[in-house]
PDB file of C-alpha atoms and ligand atoms in Angstrom:
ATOM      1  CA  UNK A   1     -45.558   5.941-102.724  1.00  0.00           C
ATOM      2  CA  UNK A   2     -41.701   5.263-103.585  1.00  0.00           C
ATOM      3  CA  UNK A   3     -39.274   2.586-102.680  1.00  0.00           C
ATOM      4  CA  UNK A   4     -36.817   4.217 -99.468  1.00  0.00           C
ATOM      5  CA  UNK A   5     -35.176   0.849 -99.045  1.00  0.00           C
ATOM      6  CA  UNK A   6     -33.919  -2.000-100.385  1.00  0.00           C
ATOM      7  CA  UNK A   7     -30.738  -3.328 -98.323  1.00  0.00           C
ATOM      8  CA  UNK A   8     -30.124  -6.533 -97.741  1.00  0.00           C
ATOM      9  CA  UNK A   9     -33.901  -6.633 -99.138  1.00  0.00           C
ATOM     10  CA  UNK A  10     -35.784  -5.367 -96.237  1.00  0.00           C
ATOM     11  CA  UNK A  11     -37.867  -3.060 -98.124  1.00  0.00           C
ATOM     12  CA  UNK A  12     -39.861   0.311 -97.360  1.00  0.00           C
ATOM     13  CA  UNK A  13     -41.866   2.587 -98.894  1.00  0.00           C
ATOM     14  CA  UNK A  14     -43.178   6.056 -97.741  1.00  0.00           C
ATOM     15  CA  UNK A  15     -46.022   7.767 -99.702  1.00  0.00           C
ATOM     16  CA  UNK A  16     -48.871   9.871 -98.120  1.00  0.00           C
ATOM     17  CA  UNK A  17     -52.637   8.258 -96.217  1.00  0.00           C
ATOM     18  CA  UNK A  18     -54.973  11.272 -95.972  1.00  0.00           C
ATOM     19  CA  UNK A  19     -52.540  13.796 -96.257  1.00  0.00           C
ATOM     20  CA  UNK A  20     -50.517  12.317 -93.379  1.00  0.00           C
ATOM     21  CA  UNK A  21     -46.702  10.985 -94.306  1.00  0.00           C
ATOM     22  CA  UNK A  22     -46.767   7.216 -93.645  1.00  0.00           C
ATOM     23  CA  UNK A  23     -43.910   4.876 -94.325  1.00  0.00           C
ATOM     24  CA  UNK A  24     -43.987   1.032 -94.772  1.00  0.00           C
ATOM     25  CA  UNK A  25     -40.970  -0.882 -93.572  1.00  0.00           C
ATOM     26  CA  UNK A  26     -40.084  -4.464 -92.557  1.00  0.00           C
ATOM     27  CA  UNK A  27     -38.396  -5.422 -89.297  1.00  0.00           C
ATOM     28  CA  UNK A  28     -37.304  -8.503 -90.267  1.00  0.00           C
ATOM     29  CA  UNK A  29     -37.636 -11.280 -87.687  1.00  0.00           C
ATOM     30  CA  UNK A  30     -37.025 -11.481 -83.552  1.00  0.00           C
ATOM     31  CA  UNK A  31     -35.672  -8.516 -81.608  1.00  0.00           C
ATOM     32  CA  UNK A  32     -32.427  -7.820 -82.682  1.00  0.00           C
ATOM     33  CA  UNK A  33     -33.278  -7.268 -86.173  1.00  0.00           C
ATOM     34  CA  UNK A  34     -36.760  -5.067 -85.561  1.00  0.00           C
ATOM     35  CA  UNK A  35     -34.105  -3.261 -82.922  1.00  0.00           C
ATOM     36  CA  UNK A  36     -31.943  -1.359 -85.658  1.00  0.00           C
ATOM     37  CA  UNK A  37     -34.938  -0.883 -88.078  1.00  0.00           C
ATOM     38  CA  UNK A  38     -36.893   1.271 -85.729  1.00  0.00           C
ATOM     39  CA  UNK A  39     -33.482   2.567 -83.653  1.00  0.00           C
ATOM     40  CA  UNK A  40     -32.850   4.192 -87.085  1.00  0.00           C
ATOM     41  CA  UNK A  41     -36.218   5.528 -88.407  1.00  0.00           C
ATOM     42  CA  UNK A  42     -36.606   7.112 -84.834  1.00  0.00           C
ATOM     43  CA  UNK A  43     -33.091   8.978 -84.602  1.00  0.00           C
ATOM     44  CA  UNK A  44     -32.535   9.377 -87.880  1.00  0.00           C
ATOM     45  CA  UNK A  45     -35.846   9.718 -89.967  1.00  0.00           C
ATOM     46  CA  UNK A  46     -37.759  11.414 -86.970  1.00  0.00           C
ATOM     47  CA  UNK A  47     -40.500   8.715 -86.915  1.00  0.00           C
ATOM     48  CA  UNK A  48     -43.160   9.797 -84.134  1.00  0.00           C
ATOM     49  CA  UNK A  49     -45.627   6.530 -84.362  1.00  0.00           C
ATOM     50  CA  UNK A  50     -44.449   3.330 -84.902  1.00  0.00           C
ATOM     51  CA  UNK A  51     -47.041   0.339 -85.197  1.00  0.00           C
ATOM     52  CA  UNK A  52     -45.863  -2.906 -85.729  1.00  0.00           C
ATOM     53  CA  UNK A  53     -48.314  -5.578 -87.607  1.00  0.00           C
ATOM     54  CA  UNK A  54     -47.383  -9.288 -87.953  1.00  0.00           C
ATOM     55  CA  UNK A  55     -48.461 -12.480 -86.950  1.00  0.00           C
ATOM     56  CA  UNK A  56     -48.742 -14.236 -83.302  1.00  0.00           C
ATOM     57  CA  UNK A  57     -49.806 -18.004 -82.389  1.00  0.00           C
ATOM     58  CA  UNK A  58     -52.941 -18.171 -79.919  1.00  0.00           C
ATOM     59  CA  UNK A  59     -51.979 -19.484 -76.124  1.00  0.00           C
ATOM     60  CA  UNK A  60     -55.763 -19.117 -75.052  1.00  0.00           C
ATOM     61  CA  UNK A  61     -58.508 -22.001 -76.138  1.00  0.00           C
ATOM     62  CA  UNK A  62     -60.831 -18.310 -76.976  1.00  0.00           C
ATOM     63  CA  UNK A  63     -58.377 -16.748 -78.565  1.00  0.00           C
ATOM     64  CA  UNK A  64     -59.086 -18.390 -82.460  1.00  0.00           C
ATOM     65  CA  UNK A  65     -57.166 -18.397 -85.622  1.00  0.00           C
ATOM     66  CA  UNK A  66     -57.760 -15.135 -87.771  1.00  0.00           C
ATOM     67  CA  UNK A  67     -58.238 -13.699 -84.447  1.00  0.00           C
ATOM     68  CA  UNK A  68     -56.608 -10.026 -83.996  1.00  0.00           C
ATOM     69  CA  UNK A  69     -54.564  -9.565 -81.124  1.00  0.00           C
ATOM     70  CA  UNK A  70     -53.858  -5.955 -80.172  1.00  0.00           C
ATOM     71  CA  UNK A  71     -50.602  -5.913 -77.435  1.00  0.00           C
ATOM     72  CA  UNK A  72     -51.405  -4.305 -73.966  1.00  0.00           C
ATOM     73  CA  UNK A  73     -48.216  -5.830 -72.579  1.00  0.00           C
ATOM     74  CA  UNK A  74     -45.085  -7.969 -73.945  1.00  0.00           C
ATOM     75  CA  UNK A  75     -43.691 -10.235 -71.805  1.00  0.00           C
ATOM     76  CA  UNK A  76     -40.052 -11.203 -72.297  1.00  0.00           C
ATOM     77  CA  UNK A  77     -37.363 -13.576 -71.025  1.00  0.00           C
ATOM     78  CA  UNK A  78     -34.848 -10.901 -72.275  1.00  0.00           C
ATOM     79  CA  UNK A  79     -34.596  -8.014 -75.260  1.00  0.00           C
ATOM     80  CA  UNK A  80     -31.410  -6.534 -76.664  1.00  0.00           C
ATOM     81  CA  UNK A  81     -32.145  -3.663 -73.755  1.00  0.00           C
ATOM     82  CA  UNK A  82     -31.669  -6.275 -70.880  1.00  0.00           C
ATOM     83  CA  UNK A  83     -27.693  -4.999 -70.874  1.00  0.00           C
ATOM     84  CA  UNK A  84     -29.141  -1.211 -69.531  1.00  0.00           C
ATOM     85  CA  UNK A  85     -32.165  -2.669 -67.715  1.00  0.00           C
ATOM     86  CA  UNK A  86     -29.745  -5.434 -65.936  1.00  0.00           C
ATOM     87  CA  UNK A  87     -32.004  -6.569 -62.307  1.00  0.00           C
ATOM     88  CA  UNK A  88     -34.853  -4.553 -63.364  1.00  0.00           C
ATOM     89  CA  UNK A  89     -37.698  -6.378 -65.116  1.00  0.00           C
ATOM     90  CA  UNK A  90     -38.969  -3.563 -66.767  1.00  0.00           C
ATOM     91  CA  UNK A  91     -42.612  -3.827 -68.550  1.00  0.00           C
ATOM     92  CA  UNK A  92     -43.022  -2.732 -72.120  1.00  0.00           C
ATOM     93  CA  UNK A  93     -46.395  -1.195 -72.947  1.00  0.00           C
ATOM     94  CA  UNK A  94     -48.045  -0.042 -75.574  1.00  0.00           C
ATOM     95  CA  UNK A  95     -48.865   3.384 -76.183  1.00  0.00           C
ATOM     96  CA  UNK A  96     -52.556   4.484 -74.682  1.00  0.00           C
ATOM     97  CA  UNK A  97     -53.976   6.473 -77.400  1.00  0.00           C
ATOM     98  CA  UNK A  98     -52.929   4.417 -79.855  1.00  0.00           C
ATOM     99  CA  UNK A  99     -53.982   1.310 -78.059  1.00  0.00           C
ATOM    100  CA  UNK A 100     -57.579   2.693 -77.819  1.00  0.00           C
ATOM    101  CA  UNK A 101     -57.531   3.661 -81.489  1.00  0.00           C
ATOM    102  CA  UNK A 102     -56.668   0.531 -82.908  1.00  0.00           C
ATOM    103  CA  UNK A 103     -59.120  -1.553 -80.291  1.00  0.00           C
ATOM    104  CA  UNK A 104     -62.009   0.547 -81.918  1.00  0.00           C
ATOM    105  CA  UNK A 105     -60.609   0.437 -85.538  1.00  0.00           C
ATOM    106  CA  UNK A 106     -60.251  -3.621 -84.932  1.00  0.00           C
ATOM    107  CA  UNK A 107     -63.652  -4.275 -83.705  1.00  0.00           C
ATOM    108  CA  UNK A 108     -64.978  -2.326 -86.840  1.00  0.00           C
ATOM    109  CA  UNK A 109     -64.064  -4.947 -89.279  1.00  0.00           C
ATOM    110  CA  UNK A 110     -66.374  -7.531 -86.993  1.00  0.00           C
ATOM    111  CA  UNK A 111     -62.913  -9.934 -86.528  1.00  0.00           C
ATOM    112  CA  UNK A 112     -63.016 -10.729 -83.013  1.00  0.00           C
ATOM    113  CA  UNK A 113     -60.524  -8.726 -81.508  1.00  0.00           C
ATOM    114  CA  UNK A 114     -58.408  -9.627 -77.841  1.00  0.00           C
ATOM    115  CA  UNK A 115     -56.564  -7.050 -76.024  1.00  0.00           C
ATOM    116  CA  UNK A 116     -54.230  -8.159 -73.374  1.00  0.00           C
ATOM    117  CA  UNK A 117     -50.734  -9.411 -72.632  1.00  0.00           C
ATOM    118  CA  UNK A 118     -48.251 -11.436 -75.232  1.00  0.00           C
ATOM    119  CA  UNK A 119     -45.213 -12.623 -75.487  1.00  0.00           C
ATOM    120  CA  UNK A 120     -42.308 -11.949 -77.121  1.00  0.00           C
ATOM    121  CA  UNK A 121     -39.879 -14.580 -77.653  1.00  0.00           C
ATOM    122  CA  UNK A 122     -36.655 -15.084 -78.756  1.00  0.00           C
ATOM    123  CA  UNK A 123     -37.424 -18.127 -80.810  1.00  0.00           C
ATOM    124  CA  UNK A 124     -39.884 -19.427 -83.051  1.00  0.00           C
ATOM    125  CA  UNK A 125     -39.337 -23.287 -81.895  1.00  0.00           C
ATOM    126  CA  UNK A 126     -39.451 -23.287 -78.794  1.00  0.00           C
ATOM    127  CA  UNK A 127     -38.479 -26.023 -76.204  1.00  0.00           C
ATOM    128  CA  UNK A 128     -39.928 -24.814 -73.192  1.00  0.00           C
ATOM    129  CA  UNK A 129     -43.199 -25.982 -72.555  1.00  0.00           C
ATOM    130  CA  UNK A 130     -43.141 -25.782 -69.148  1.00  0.00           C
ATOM    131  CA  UNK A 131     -43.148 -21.956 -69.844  1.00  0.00           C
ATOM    132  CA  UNK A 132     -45.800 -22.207 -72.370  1.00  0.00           C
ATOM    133  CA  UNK A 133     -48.049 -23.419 -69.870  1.00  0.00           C
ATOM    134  CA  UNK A 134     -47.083 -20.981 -67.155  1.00  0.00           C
ATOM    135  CA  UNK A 135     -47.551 -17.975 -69.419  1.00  0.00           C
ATOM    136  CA  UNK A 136     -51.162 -19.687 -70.580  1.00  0.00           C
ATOM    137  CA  UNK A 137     -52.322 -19.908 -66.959  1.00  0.00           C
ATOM    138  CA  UNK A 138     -51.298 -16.504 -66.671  1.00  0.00           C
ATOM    139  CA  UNK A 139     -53.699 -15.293 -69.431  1.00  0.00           C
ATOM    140  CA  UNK A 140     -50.756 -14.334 -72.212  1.00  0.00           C
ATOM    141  CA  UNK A 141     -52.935 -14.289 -74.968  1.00  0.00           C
ATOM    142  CA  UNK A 142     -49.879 -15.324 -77.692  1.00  0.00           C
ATOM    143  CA  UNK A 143     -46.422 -14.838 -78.989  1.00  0.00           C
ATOM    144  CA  UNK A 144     -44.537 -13.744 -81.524  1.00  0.00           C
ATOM    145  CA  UNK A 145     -41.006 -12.444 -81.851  1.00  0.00           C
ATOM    146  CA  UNK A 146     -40.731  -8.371 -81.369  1.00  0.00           C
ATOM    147  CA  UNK A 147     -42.971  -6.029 -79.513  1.00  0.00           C
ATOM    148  CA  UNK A 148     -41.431  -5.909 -76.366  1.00  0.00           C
ATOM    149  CA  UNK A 149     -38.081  -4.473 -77.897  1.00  0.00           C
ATOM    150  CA  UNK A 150     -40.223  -2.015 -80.161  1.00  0.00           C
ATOM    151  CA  UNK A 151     -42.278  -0.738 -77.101  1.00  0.00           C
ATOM    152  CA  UNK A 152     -38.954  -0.916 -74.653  1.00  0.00           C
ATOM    153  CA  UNK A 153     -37.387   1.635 -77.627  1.00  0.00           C
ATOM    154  CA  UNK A 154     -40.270   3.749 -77.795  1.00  0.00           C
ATOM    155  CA  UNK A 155     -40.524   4.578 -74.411  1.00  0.00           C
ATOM    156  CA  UNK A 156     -36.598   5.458 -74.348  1.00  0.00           C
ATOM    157  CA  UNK A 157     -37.174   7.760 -76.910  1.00  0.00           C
ATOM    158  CA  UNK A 158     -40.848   8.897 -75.918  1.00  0.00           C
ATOM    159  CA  UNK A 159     -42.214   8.091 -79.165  1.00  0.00           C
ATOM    160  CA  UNK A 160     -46.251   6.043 -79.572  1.00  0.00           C
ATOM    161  CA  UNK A 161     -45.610   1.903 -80.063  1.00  0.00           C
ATOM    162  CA  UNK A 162     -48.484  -0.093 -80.769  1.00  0.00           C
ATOM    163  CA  UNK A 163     -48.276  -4.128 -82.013  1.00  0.00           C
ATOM    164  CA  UNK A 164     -51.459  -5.175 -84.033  1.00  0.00           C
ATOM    165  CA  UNK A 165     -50.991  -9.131 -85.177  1.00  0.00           C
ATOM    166  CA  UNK A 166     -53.463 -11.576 -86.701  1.00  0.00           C
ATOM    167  CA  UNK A 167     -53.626 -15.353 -84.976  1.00  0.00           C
ATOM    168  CA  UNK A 168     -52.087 -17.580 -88.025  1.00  0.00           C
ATOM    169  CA  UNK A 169     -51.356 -20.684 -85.903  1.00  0.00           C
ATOM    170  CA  UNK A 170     -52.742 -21.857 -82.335  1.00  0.00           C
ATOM    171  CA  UNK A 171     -50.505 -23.443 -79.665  1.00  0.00           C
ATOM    172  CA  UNK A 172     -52.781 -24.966 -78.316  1.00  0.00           C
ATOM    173  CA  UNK A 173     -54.334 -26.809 -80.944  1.00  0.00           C
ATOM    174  CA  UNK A 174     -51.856 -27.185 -83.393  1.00  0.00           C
ATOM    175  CA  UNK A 175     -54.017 -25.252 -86.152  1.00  0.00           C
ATOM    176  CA  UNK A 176     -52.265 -22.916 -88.819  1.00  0.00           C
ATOM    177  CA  UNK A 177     -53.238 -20.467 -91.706  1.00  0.00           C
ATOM    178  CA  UNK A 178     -52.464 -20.893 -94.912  1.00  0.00           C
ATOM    179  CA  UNK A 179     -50.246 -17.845 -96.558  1.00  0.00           C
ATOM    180  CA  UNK A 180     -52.768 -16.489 -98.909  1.00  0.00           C
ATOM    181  CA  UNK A 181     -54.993 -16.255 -95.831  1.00  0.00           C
ATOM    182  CA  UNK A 182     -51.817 -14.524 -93.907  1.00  0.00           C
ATOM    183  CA  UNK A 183     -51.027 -11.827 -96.379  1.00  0.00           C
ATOM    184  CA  UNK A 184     -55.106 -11.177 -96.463  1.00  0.00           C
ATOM    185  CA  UNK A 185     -54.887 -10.564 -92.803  1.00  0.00           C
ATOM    186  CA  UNK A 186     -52.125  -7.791 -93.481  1.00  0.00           C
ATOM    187  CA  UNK A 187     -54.476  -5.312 -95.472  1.00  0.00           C
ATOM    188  CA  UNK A 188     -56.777  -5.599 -92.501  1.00  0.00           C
ATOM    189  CA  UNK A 189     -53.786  -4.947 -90.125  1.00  0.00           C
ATOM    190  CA  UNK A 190     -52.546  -1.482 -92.406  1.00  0.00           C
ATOM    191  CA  UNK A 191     -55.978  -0.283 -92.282  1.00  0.00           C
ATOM    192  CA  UNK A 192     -56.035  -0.337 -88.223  1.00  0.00           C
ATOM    193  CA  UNK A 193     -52.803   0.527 -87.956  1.00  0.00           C
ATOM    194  CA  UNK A 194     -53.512   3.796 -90.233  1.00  0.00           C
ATOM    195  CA  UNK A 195     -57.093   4.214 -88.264  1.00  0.00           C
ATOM    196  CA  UNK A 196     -55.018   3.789 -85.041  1.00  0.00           C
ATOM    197  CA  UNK A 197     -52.362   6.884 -86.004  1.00  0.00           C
ATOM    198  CA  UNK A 198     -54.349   9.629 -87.402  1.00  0.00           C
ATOM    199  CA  UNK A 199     -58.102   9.295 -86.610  1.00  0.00           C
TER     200      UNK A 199
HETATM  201  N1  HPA B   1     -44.077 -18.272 -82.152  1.00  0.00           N
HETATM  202  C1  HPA B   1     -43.373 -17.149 -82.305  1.00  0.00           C
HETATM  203  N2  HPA B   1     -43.712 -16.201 -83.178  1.00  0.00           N
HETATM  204  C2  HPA B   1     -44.817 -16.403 -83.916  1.00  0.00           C
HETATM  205  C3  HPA B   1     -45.583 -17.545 -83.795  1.00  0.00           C
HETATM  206  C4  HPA B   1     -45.198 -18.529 -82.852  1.00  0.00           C
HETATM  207  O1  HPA B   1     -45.848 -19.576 -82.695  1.00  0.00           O
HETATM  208  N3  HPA B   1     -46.600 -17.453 -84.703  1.00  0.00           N
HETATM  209  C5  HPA B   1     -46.436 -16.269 -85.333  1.00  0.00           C
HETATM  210  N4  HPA B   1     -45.370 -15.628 -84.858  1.00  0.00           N
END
């Protein structure tokens, strides 16, 4: 594998996984940022799959810390597309076949795995807790900060979106991972993610 990118130190690398051309690339954090990273490697690079992994905090008492959380749905107030979508509350999904992949790559590694709705918000602290518990009641299983924009973009430009994320802190209970245990997580996450593409 070989550095592709270093500006403004979001880095990427593309190398090869089983003969199949797979490149590495930060988002950087919320919507607007993930929204030019994977803008450009679609139009310009010609990426086909893109599979976001990252982090999310629980919203469900059974959803646990190390958890995996593999995104059905992504619930948003707004994304950078809610200038074209305007009244329409469209729903960003996740791609099918990759969905089911990734569910049966997941439950492989014996982490209990939850597949279901998130959210993706436009902040990390947040102070609307009224929402919170609105989105709990209505099973969102957690949050973090960019899948809805990545699976909005994929459907514009019919390309496969998937969001895999490990649960390093609960809302609910206030628990949270430590980093080594974080960057762990992510080897578990790249394996899916490459299960989830080519198998
Ligand atoms: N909020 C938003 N994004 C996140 C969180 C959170 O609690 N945890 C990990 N990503």
């Amino acid at each position: 594998p070989g550095c592709v990118n270093e500006v403004r130190g979001m880095l990427g690398y593309s190398g090869t996984w089983k003969g199949h051309r797979v490149t590495v690339h930060g988002s950087g954090m919320g919507m607007p940022s993930l929204s030019i990273y994977a803008n450009e490697l679609m139009t310009e690079y010609g990426a086909q799959t893109l599979i976001r992994i990252g982090s999310c905090g629980a919203m469900q008492t059974d959803v646990k810390v190390r958890d995996i959380v593999v995104a059905m749905t992504a619930t948003t107030l707004s994304t950078p597309s809610r200038g074209i979508m305007r009244e329409l509350n469209f729903a960003p999904c996740a791609d099918w076949s990759l969905l089911r992949a990734a569910v049966t790559a997941a439950e492989a590694t014996g982490t209990a795995t939850h597949v279901g709705g998130i959210y993706s918000s436009d902040v990390f602290y947040d102070e609307r807790p009224d929402l919170t518990e609105q989105m709990t009641r209505h099973g969102i299983l957690a949050v973090e900060m960019e899948a809805a924009e990545l699976y909005t973009l994929a459907a514009r430009h019919g390309r496969r979106a998937l969001a895999v994320l490990t649960v390093s802190d609960h809302l609910l209970t206030g628990e949270a991972l430590p980093s080594a245990d974080r960057e762990r997580s992510f080897s578990d996450m790249v394996e899916i993610a490459l299960h989830a593409a080519f198998d």
